[in-house]
One Martini backbone bead per residue (centre of mass of N, CA, C, O) as a GRO file, in nm:
protein
  368
    1MET     BB    1  -0.629   1.727   2.467
    2GLY     BB    2  -0.677   1.720   2.149
    3THR     BB    3  -0.869   1.735   1.884
    4ARG     BB    4  -0.991   1.505   1.683
    5ARG     BB    5  -1.002   1.427   1.364
    6GLN     BB    6  -1.241   1.353   1.151
    7VAL     BB    7  -1.303   1.072   0.960
    8SER     BB    8  -1.397   0.987   0.671
    9PRO     BB    9  -1.568   0.777   0.510
   10PRO     BB   10  -1.568   0.548   0.297
   11PRO     BB   11  -1.637   0.459   0.005
   12SER     BB   12  -1.882   0.259  -0.138
   13ARG     BB   13  -1.665   0.172  -0.311
   14TRP     BB   14  -1.425  -0.086  -0.391
   15MET     BB   15  -1.189   0.163  -0.378
   16ASN     BB   16  -0.967   0.380  -0.439
   17SER     BB   17  -0.908   0.716  -0.339
   18ASN     BB   18  -0.892   1.063  -0.321
   19PRO     BB   19  -0.789   1.224  -0.026
   20SER     BB   20  -0.679   1.482  -0.194
   21PRO     BB   21  -0.675   1.810  -0.336
   22LEU     BB   22  -0.486   1.811  -0.605
   23ASN     BB   23  -0.273   1.953  -0.835
   24SER     BB   24  -0.223   1.795  -1.136
   25SER     BB   25  -0.016   1.989  -1.281
   26ARG     BB   26   0.239   1.890  -1.114
   27PHE     BB   27   0.229   1.599  -1.295
   28GLU     BB   28   0.217   1.703  -1.627
   29GLY     BB   29   0.441   1.871  -1.716
   30CYS     BB   30   0.576   1.996  -2.013
   31THR     BB   31   0.508   2.149  -2.308
   32LEU     BB   32   0.763   2.068  -2.459
   33THR     BB   33   0.729   1.760  -2.443
   34GLY     BB   34   0.453   1.741  -2.576
   35ALA     BB   35   0.534   1.868  -2.849
   36LEU     BB   36   0.768   1.667  -2.919
   37SER     BB   37   0.585   1.409  -2.935
   38VAL     BB   38   0.483   1.524  -3.215
   39LEU     BB   39   0.709   1.670  -3.396
   40THR     BB   40   0.912   1.416  -3.417
   41GLU     BB   41   0.695   1.266  -3.626
   42VAL     BB   42   0.822   1.454  -3.835
   43ARG     BB   43   1.067   1.315  -4.021
   44ASP     BB   44   1.158   1.592  -4.206
   45ALA     BB   45   1.212   1.743  -3.945
   46VAL     BB   46   1.308   2.020  -3.730
   47CYS     BB   47   1.387   2.086  -3.390
   48ILE     BB   48   1.380   2.391  -3.202
   49ILE     BB   49   1.523   2.488  -2.895
   50HIS     BB   50   1.447   2.791  -2.733
   51GLY     BB   51   1.726   2.778  -2.522
   52PRO     BB   52   1.875   2.612  -2.310
   53ALA     BB   53   2.051   2.319  -2.323
   54GLY     BB   54   1.898   2.160  -2.098
   55CYS     BB   55   1.625   2.130  -2.242
   56ALA     BB   56   1.730   1.949  -2.470
   57HIS     BB   57   1.862   1.725  -2.307
   58HIS     BB   58   1.619   1.624  -2.152
   59ASN     BB   59   1.435   1.560  -2.405
   60PHE     BB   60   1.621   1.376  -2.558
   61SER     BB   61   1.647   1.157  -2.342
   62LEU     BB   62   1.348   1.087  -2.323
   63LEU     BB   63   1.293   1.015  -2.621
   64HIS     BB   64   1.514   0.804  -2.663
   65ALA     BB   65   1.422   0.609  -2.437
   66THR     BB   66   1.135   0.562  -2.547
   67LEU     BB   67   1.206   0.455  -2.824
   68PHE     BB   68   1.381   0.217  -2.725
   69SER     BB   69   1.151   0.076  -2.554
   70ASN     BB   70   0.991   0.058  -2.856
   71ASP     BB   71   1.199  -0.036  -3.081
   72ARG     BB   72   1.327   0.260  -3.163
   73LEU     BB   73   1.622   0.334  -3.348
   74GLU     BB   74   1.622   0.664  -3.277
   75VAL     BB   75   1.695   1.015  -3.357
   76PRO     BB   76   1.610   1.307  -3.271
   77ARG     BB   77   1.570   1.623  -3.439
   78LEU     BB   78   1.770   1.832  -3.246
   79LEU     BB   79   1.796   2.175  -3.150
   80SER     BB   80   1.990   2.442  -2.996
   81THR     BB   81   2.045   2.777  -2.897
   82ARG     BB   82   2.208   2.805  -2.635
   83LEU     BB   83   2.160   3.000  -2.410
   84THR     BB   84   2.299   3.264  -2.251
   85GLU     BB   85   2.338   3.518  -2.042
   86ASN     BB   86   2.356   3.731  -2.265
   87ASP     BB   87   2.096   3.647  -2.413
   88ILE     BB   88   1.907   3.698  -2.171
   89ILE     BB   89   1.973   4.002  -2.150
   90PHE     BB   90   1.978   4.087  -2.486
   91GLY     BB   91   1.881   3.845  -2.644
   92GLY     BB   92   1.793   3.547  -2.870
   93GLU     BB   93   1.749   3.603  -3.183
   94GLU     BB   94   2.031   3.551  -3.301
   95ALA     BB   95   2.052   3.255  -3.212
   96LEU     BB   96   1.810   3.166  -3.381
   97GLU     BB   97   1.915   3.237  -3.659
   98THR     BB   98   2.164   3.049  -3.646
   99THR     BB   99   2.001   2.780  -3.602
  100ILE     BB  100   1.837   2.786  -3.859
  101ALA     BB  101   2.079   2.780  -4.049
  102ARG     BB  102   2.179   2.508  -3.946
  103ALA     BB  103   1.931   2.341  -4.022
  104LEU     BB  104   1.945   2.404  -4.335
  105SER     BB  105   2.244   2.251  -4.353
  106LEU     BB  106   2.144   1.987  -4.334
  107SER     BB  107   2.184   1.619  -4.374
  108PRO     BB  108   1.911   1.619  -4.454
  109ALA     BB  109   1.699   1.838  -4.551
  110PRO     BB  110   1.450   2.010  -4.433
  111ALA     BB  111   1.092   2.052  -4.482
  112SER     BB  112   1.078   2.145  -4.175
  113ILE     BB  113   1.039   2.387  -3.897
  114PHE     BB  114   1.050   2.386  -3.537
  115VAL     BB  115   0.982   2.636  -3.283
  116LEU     BB  116   1.053   2.619  -2.935
  117SER     BB  117   0.962   2.751  -2.647
  118THR     BB  118   1.063   2.875  -2.333
  119CYS     BB  119   1.069   3.015  -2.034
  120ILE     BB  120   1.290   3.222  -2.098
  121VAL     BB  121   1.171   3.340  -2.360
  122GLU     BB  122   0.908   3.437  -2.228
  123THR     BB  123   1.050   3.630  -2.025
  124ILE     BB  124   1.229   3.811  -2.239
  125GLY     BB  125   1.061   3.849  -2.524
  126ASP     BB  126   1.095   3.706  -2.777
  127ASP     BB  127   1.035   3.728  -3.138
  128THR     BB  128   0.980   3.437  -3.277
  129GLU     BB  129   0.776   3.483  -3.507
  130ALA     BB  130   0.942   3.690  -3.670
  131VAL     BB  131   1.182   3.506  -3.730
  132CYS     BB  132   1.013   3.272  -3.870
  133ALA     BB  133   0.871   3.456  -4.106
  134LYS     BB  134   1.102   3.438  -4.276
  135PRO     BB  135   1.223   3.374  -4.577
  136ARG     BB  136   1.363   3.017  -4.665
  137GLY     BB  137   1.192   2.780  -4.845
  138VAL     BB  138   1.091   2.682  -4.564
  139PRO     BB  139   0.902   2.607  -4.309
  140VAL     BB  140   0.879   2.819  -4.011
  141ILE     BB  141   0.751   2.722  -3.694
  142ALA     BB  142   0.593   2.863  -3.431
  143VAL     BB  143   0.584   2.723  -3.094
  144PRO     BB  144   0.390   2.811  -2.805
  145THR     BB  145   0.502   2.676  -2.521
  146ALA     BB  146   0.675   2.800  -2.263
  147GLY     BB  147   0.687   2.568  -2.098
  148PHE     BB  148   0.568   2.603  -1.777
  149LEU     BB  149   0.420   2.879  -1.866
  150GLY     BB  150   0.215   2.730  -2.093
  151GLY     BB  151   0.161   2.470  -1.902
  152VAL     BB  152   0.127   2.144  -2.010
  153PHE     BB  153   0.168   1.865  -2.179
  154GLU     BB  154  -0.116   1.881  -2.322
  155THR     BB  155  -0.076   2.167  -2.430
  156GLY     BB  156   0.156   2.094  -2.621
  157ILE     BB  157  -0.001   1.903  -2.803
  158LYS     BB  158  -0.211   2.102  -2.908
  159GLY     BB  159  -0.014   2.315  -3.022
  160ALA     BB  160   0.127   2.121  -3.221
  161LEU     BB  161  -0.116   2.035  -3.392
  162LEU     BB  162  -0.187   2.322  -3.488
  163SER     BB  163   0.086   2.381  -3.622
  164VAL     BB  164   0.083   2.149  -3.829
  165ALA     BB  165  -0.191   2.229  -3.967
  166SER     BB  166  -0.070   2.489  -4.109
  167LEU     BB  167   0.060   2.297  -4.351
  168ALA     BB  168  -0.200   2.243  -4.469
  169ARG     BB  169  -0.419   2.181  -4.718
  170PRO     BB  170  -0.683   2.189  -4.880
  171GLY     BB  171  -0.927   1.979  -4.920
  172THR     BB  172  -1.016   1.680  -5.096
  173ALA     BB  173  -1.223   1.488  -5.251
  174GLU     BB  174  -1.304   1.148  -5.178
  175PRO     BB  175  -1.435   0.838  -5.280
  176THR     BB  176  -1.333   0.733  -5.009
  177LEU     BB  177  -1.344   0.627  -4.695
  178SER     BB  178  -1.194   0.813  -4.415
  179ALA     BB  179  -0.941   0.843  -4.145
  180ASN     BB  180  -0.820   1.030  -3.878
  181LEU     BB  181  -0.561   1.018  -3.642
  182VAL     BB  182  -0.575   1.221  -3.344
  183GLY     BB  183  -0.339   1.237  -3.095
  184GLU     BB  184  -0.145   1.034  -3.034
  185LYS     BB  185   0.039   0.858  -2.787
  186ASN     BB  186   0.375   0.839  -2.848
  187LEU     BB  187   0.469   0.752  -2.533
  188GLU     BB  188   0.296   0.506  -2.551
  189TYR     BB  189   0.232   0.198  -2.475
  190GLY     BB  190   0.076   0.068  -2.762
  191VAL     BB  191   0.011   0.268  -3.000
  192ASP     BB  192  -0.001   0.069  -3.246
  193GLU     BB  193  -0.217  -0.120  -3.134
  194ASN     BB  194  -0.438   0.096  -3.122
  195ALA     BB  195  -0.441   0.160  -3.425
  196ALA     BB  196  -0.512  -0.128  -3.515
  197GLU     BB  197  -0.789  -0.133  -3.373
  198ILE     BB  198  -0.916   0.098  -3.530
  199ALA     BB  199  -0.880  -0.033  -3.806
  200ARG     BB  200  -1.055  -0.278  -3.747
  201LEU     BB  201  -1.319  -0.128  -3.688
  202LEU     BB  202  -1.336   0.033  -3.954
  203GLY     BB  203  -1.345  -0.222  -4.136
  204ARG     BB  204  -1.647  -0.286  -4.070
  205LEU     BB  205  -1.708  -0.001  -4.251
  206ASP     BB  206  -1.508   0.051  -4.486
  207ILE     BB  207  -1.268   0.214  -4.337
  208GLY     BB  208  -0.987   0.403  -4.368
  209ILE     BB  209  -0.662   0.522  -4.329
  210ASN     BB  210  -0.523   0.831  -4.396
  211LEU     BB  211  -0.403   0.961  -4.109
  212ARG     BB  212  -0.140   1.008  -3.873
  213PHE     BB  213  -0.210   1.277  -3.638
  214VAL     BB  214   0.109   1.238  -3.529
  215ARG     BB  215   0.273   0.959  -3.713
  216GLY     BB  216   0.514   0.888  -3.926
  217ILE     BB  217   0.548   1.154  -4.104
  218SER     BB  218   0.537   1.391  -4.353
  219THR     BB  219   0.502   1.697  -4.478
  220ARG     BB  220   0.347   1.599  -4.733
  221ASP     BB  221   0.120   1.432  -4.590
  222LEU     BB  222  -0.048   1.690  -4.499
  223GLU     BB  223  -0.220   1.716  -4.761
  224ARG     BB  224  -0.437   1.489  -4.642
  225LEU     BB  225  -0.589   1.602  -4.391
  226GLY     BB  226  -0.861   1.724  -4.551
  227SER     BB  227  -0.968   1.425  -4.691
  228ALA     BB  228  -1.131   1.324  -4.471
  229THR     BB  229  -1.434   1.218  -4.325
  230VAL     BB  230  -1.290   1.165  -4.037
  231ASN     BB  231  -1.212   1.242  -3.702
  232ILE     BB  232  -1.003   1.078  -3.447
  233LEU     BB  233  -0.973   1.119  -3.124
  234ARG     BB  234  -0.799   1.020  -2.852
  235GLU     BB  235  -0.934   1.259  -2.673
  236PRO     BB  236  -1.139   1.501  -2.534
  237ALA     BB  237  -0.906   1.719  -2.489
  238LEU     BB  238  -0.899   1.756  -2.829
  239GLN     BB  239  -1.143   1.932  -2.923
  240PRO     BB  240  -1.002   2.195  -3.022
  241VAL     BB  241  -0.875   2.045  -3.263
  242GLY     BB  242  -1.134   1.945  -3.393
  243GLU     BB  243  -1.250   2.231  -3.440
  244ASP     BB  244  -1.023   2.339  -3.614
  245LEU     BB  245  -1.047   2.124  -3.842
  246ARG     BB  246  -1.339   2.191  -3.908
  247GLY     BB  247  -1.282   2.488  -3.987
  248ARG     BB  248  -1.076   2.425  -4.218
  249PHE     BB  249  -1.233   2.138  -4.358
  250GLY     BB  250  -1.517   2.017  -4.243
  251THR     BB  251  -1.442   1.794  -4.027
  252PRO     BB  252  -1.560   1.562  -3.850
  253TYR     BB  253  -1.584   1.421  -3.505
  254VAL     BB  254  -1.444   1.201  -3.274
  255ASP     BB  255  -1.360   1.239  -2.922
  256SER     BB  256  -1.270   0.917  -2.911
  257PHE     BB  257  -1.151   0.646  -2.825
  258PRO     BB  258  -1.242   0.340  -2.751
  259ALA     BB  259  -1.414   0.220  -2.441
  260GLY     BB  260  -1.515  -0.074  -2.396
  261LEU     BB  261  -1.777  -0.259  -2.483
  262SER     BB  262  -1.998  -0.042  -2.536
  263GLY     BB  263  -1.808   0.182  -2.645
  264THR     BB  264  -1.729   0.034  -2.908
  265CYS     BB  265  -2.015   0.026  -3.028
  266ARG     BB  266  -2.065   0.332  -3.022
  267PHE     BB  267  -1.840   0.404  -3.212
  268LEU     BB  268  -1.958   0.268  -3.463
  269GLU     BB  269  -2.219   0.433  -3.465
  270GLU     BB  270  -2.091   0.717  -3.491
  271VAL     BB  271  -1.929   0.677  -3.748
  272GLY     BB  272  -2.168   0.592  -3.920
  273ARG     BB  273  -2.331   0.851  -3.892
  274ILE     BB  274  -2.121   1.048  -4.012
  275CYS     BB  275  -2.085   0.853  -4.287
  276GLY     BB  276  -2.364   0.717  -4.372
  277ILE     BB  277  -2.382   0.439  -4.200
  278ASP     BB  278  -2.492   0.122  -4.137
  279ALA     BB  279  -2.390  -0.031  -3.818
  280SER     BB  280  -2.541  -0.291  -3.730
  281ASP     BB  281  -2.359  -0.525  -3.828
  282ALA     BB  282  -2.098  -0.432  -3.692
  283VAL     BB  283  -2.203  -0.448  -3.401
  284GLU     BB  284  -2.280  -0.748  -3.398
  285GLU     BB  285  -1.998  -0.853  -3.464
  286GLU     BB  286  -1.860  -0.728  -3.212
  287ARG     BB  287  -2.027  -0.870  -2.994
  288ALA     BB  288  -1.941  -1.153  -3.075
  289TYR     BB  289  -1.637  -1.101  -3.034
  290GLN     BB  290  -1.658  -1.032  -2.732
  291LYS     BB  291  -1.782  -1.294  -2.633
  292ALA     BB  292  -1.546  -1.473  -2.718
  293MET     BB  293  -1.334  -1.328  -2.548
  294LEU     BB  294  -1.467  -1.375  -2.264
  295GLU     BB  295  -1.462  -1.688  -2.267
  296GLY     BB  296  -1.141  -1.693  -2.218
  297PHE     BB  297  -1.217  -1.576  -1.892
  298ARG     BB  298  -1.410  -1.774  -1.716
  299ASP     BB  299  -1.200  -1.876  -1.496
  300MET     BB  300  -1.259  -1.601  -1.314
  301ALA     BB  301  -1.516  -1.662  -1.206
  302GLY     BB  302  -1.576  -1.540  -0.870
  303SER     BB  303  -1.367  -1.355  -0.822
  304ARG     BB  304  -1.175  -1.138  -0.612
  305VAL     BB  305  -1.169  -0.779  -0.629
  306CYS     BB  306  -0.956  -0.472  -0.614
  307PHE     BB  307  -0.943  -0.157  -0.695
  308GLN     BB  308  -0.657   0.037  -0.815
  309THR     BB  309  -0.487   0.309  -0.835
  310ALA     BB  310  -0.229   0.421  -1.027
  311HIS     BB  311  -0.258   0.716  -0.868
  312PRO     BB  312  -0.324   0.799  -0.545
  313MET     BB  313  -0.300   1.123  -0.577
  314LEU     BB  314  -0.521   1.140  -0.839
  315GLY     BB  315  -0.672   0.899  -0.905
  316ALA     BB  316  -0.912   0.790  -1.111
  317ASP     BB  317  -1.004   0.709  -1.420
  318PRO     BB  318  -1.321   0.713  -1.525
  319ALA     BB  319  -1.293   0.535  -1.778
  320ALA     BB  320  -1.144   0.300  -1.640
  321GLU     BB  321  -1.355   0.244  -1.425
  322ALA     BB  322  -1.586   0.167  -1.620
  323VAL     BB  323  -1.442  -0.068  -1.757
  324CYS     BB  324  -1.392  -0.245  -1.507
  325THR     BB  325  -1.685  -0.272  -1.416
  326GLU     BB  326  -1.791  -0.403  -1.677
  327CYS     BB  327  -1.601  -0.653  -1.678
  328ALA     BB  328  -1.676  -0.766  -1.402
  329ARG     BB  329  -1.970  -0.818  -1.474
  330ALA     BB  330  -1.923  -1.003  -1.729
  331LEU     BB  331  -1.736  -1.212  -1.530
  332ASP     BB  332  -1.838  -1.243  -1.233
  333LEU     BB  333  -1.708  -1.045  -1.040
  334THR     BB  334  -1.592  -0.962  -0.716
  335VAL     BB  335  -1.617  -0.658  -0.543
  336ALA     BB  336  -1.370  -0.630  -0.281
  337PRO     BB  337  -1.158  -0.552  -0.012
  338ASP     BB  338  -1.032  -0.869  -0.022
  339GLY     BB  339  -0.925  -0.852  -0.291
  340VAL     BB  340  -0.750  -0.846  -0.561
  341LEU     BB  341  -0.528  -0.631  -0.675
  342VAL     BB  342  -0.641  -0.398  -0.934
  343PRO     BB  343  -0.535  -0.192  -1.162
  344PHE     BB  344  -0.586   0.078  -1.316
  345PRO     BB  345  -0.579   0.179  -1.622
  346TYR     BB  346  -0.327   0.387  -1.802
  347PRO     BB  347  -0.507   0.429  -2.004
  348ALA     BB  348  -0.769   0.330  -2.139
  349PRO     BB  349  -0.855   0.076  -2.312
  350VAL     BB  350  -0.861  -0.011  -2.657
  351GLY     BB  351  -1.103  -0.173  -2.717
  352THR     BB  352  -1.105  -0.514  -2.738
  353ALA     BB  353  -0.797  -0.558  -2.739
  354GLY     BB  354  -0.742  -0.400  -2.477
  355LEU     BB  355  -0.912  -0.587  -2.295
  356ARG     BB  356  -0.751  -0.843  -2.338
  357ARG     BB  357  -0.489  -0.740  -2.212
  358MET     BB  358  -0.609  -0.670  -1.936
  359LEU     BB  359  -0.718  -0.962  -1.866
  360HIS     BB  360  -0.446  -1.098  -1.861
  361ARG     BB  361  -0.346  -0.940  -1.613
  362TRP     BB  362  -0.564  -1.027  -1.420
  363ARG     BB  363  -0.509  -1.331  -1.424
  364LEU     BB  364  -0.226  -1.320  -1.308
  365LEU     BB  365  -0.319  -1.199  -1.035
  366VAL     BB  366  -0.535  -1.408  -0.950
  367ARG     BB  367  -0.330  -1.660  -0.974
  368GLY     BB  368  -0.072  -1.550  -0.800
   0.00000   0.00000   0.00000
């Protein structure tokens, strides 16, 4: 008989873990899709996908279905250069010129045009930037996505945000304190609820929302990008964008939306520090608000739960894991292997309102 492979003992925490080191990039999608999730939110722009028609068809279908599921009956303004075999052999720059001219002829006319490259264009070496740089009366911006050759979905988001920022003008000092929300996950369910929660928290500090960068804005709205007091990034992965905006406009940033009970209070403290505000009262008010929220779920106290990864092949999101552990402790839940399976949320719930929604789901599972 062959030697049996020894199985490692289970982790000390009662939760599912990642049993094998997989390359997560295989699951993270195409840069093109990530970029389009940002660029199609510039409402008066047109996006041109420079590549075969199939790339545009796939992404149009995905975006349209996602918008519809979020009760947004909209059609993203996408065009394709529809490269053929001849274009791939001899170059697709002429097809791009023709498609840009077509975009400019649309009604209503676009205020800006974004040109996104695909795997094929990266392979054949079209000089997309040179074609886009020609004067046409409206900005035509080359976005170097390069499909799967350019990275993953999140890479596309970063590249798109930096490309849109190139249209902004130098910031002007504003008399009132305000914040930009940078890099919201536009394909995420609950994206507007998350923005409303950030607005609620900032309201405790008398800080308003200057711009949602990029969600539901116009090309002209970008003129306000540099006038905010602080930028609030959706997640730490967007720090390169935060650094770029700080270099352009001198705007400091908070590197993530708040997650968890204590994390929400730290968020208020950090924003207050950046903006020169004493956040003590705001933090105490939020702690009282959280206490009242938790009281509404005391009927779950003593229940047994077992945390389960949202994607067993990739493991748990550390931020979501920390949030769940903190909430379980606050509600006197017992985390045990025979407990009710409770999935880790992905991404981590935003602020106190996000925790309330998460705990509603927990209660349904515990009572079920």
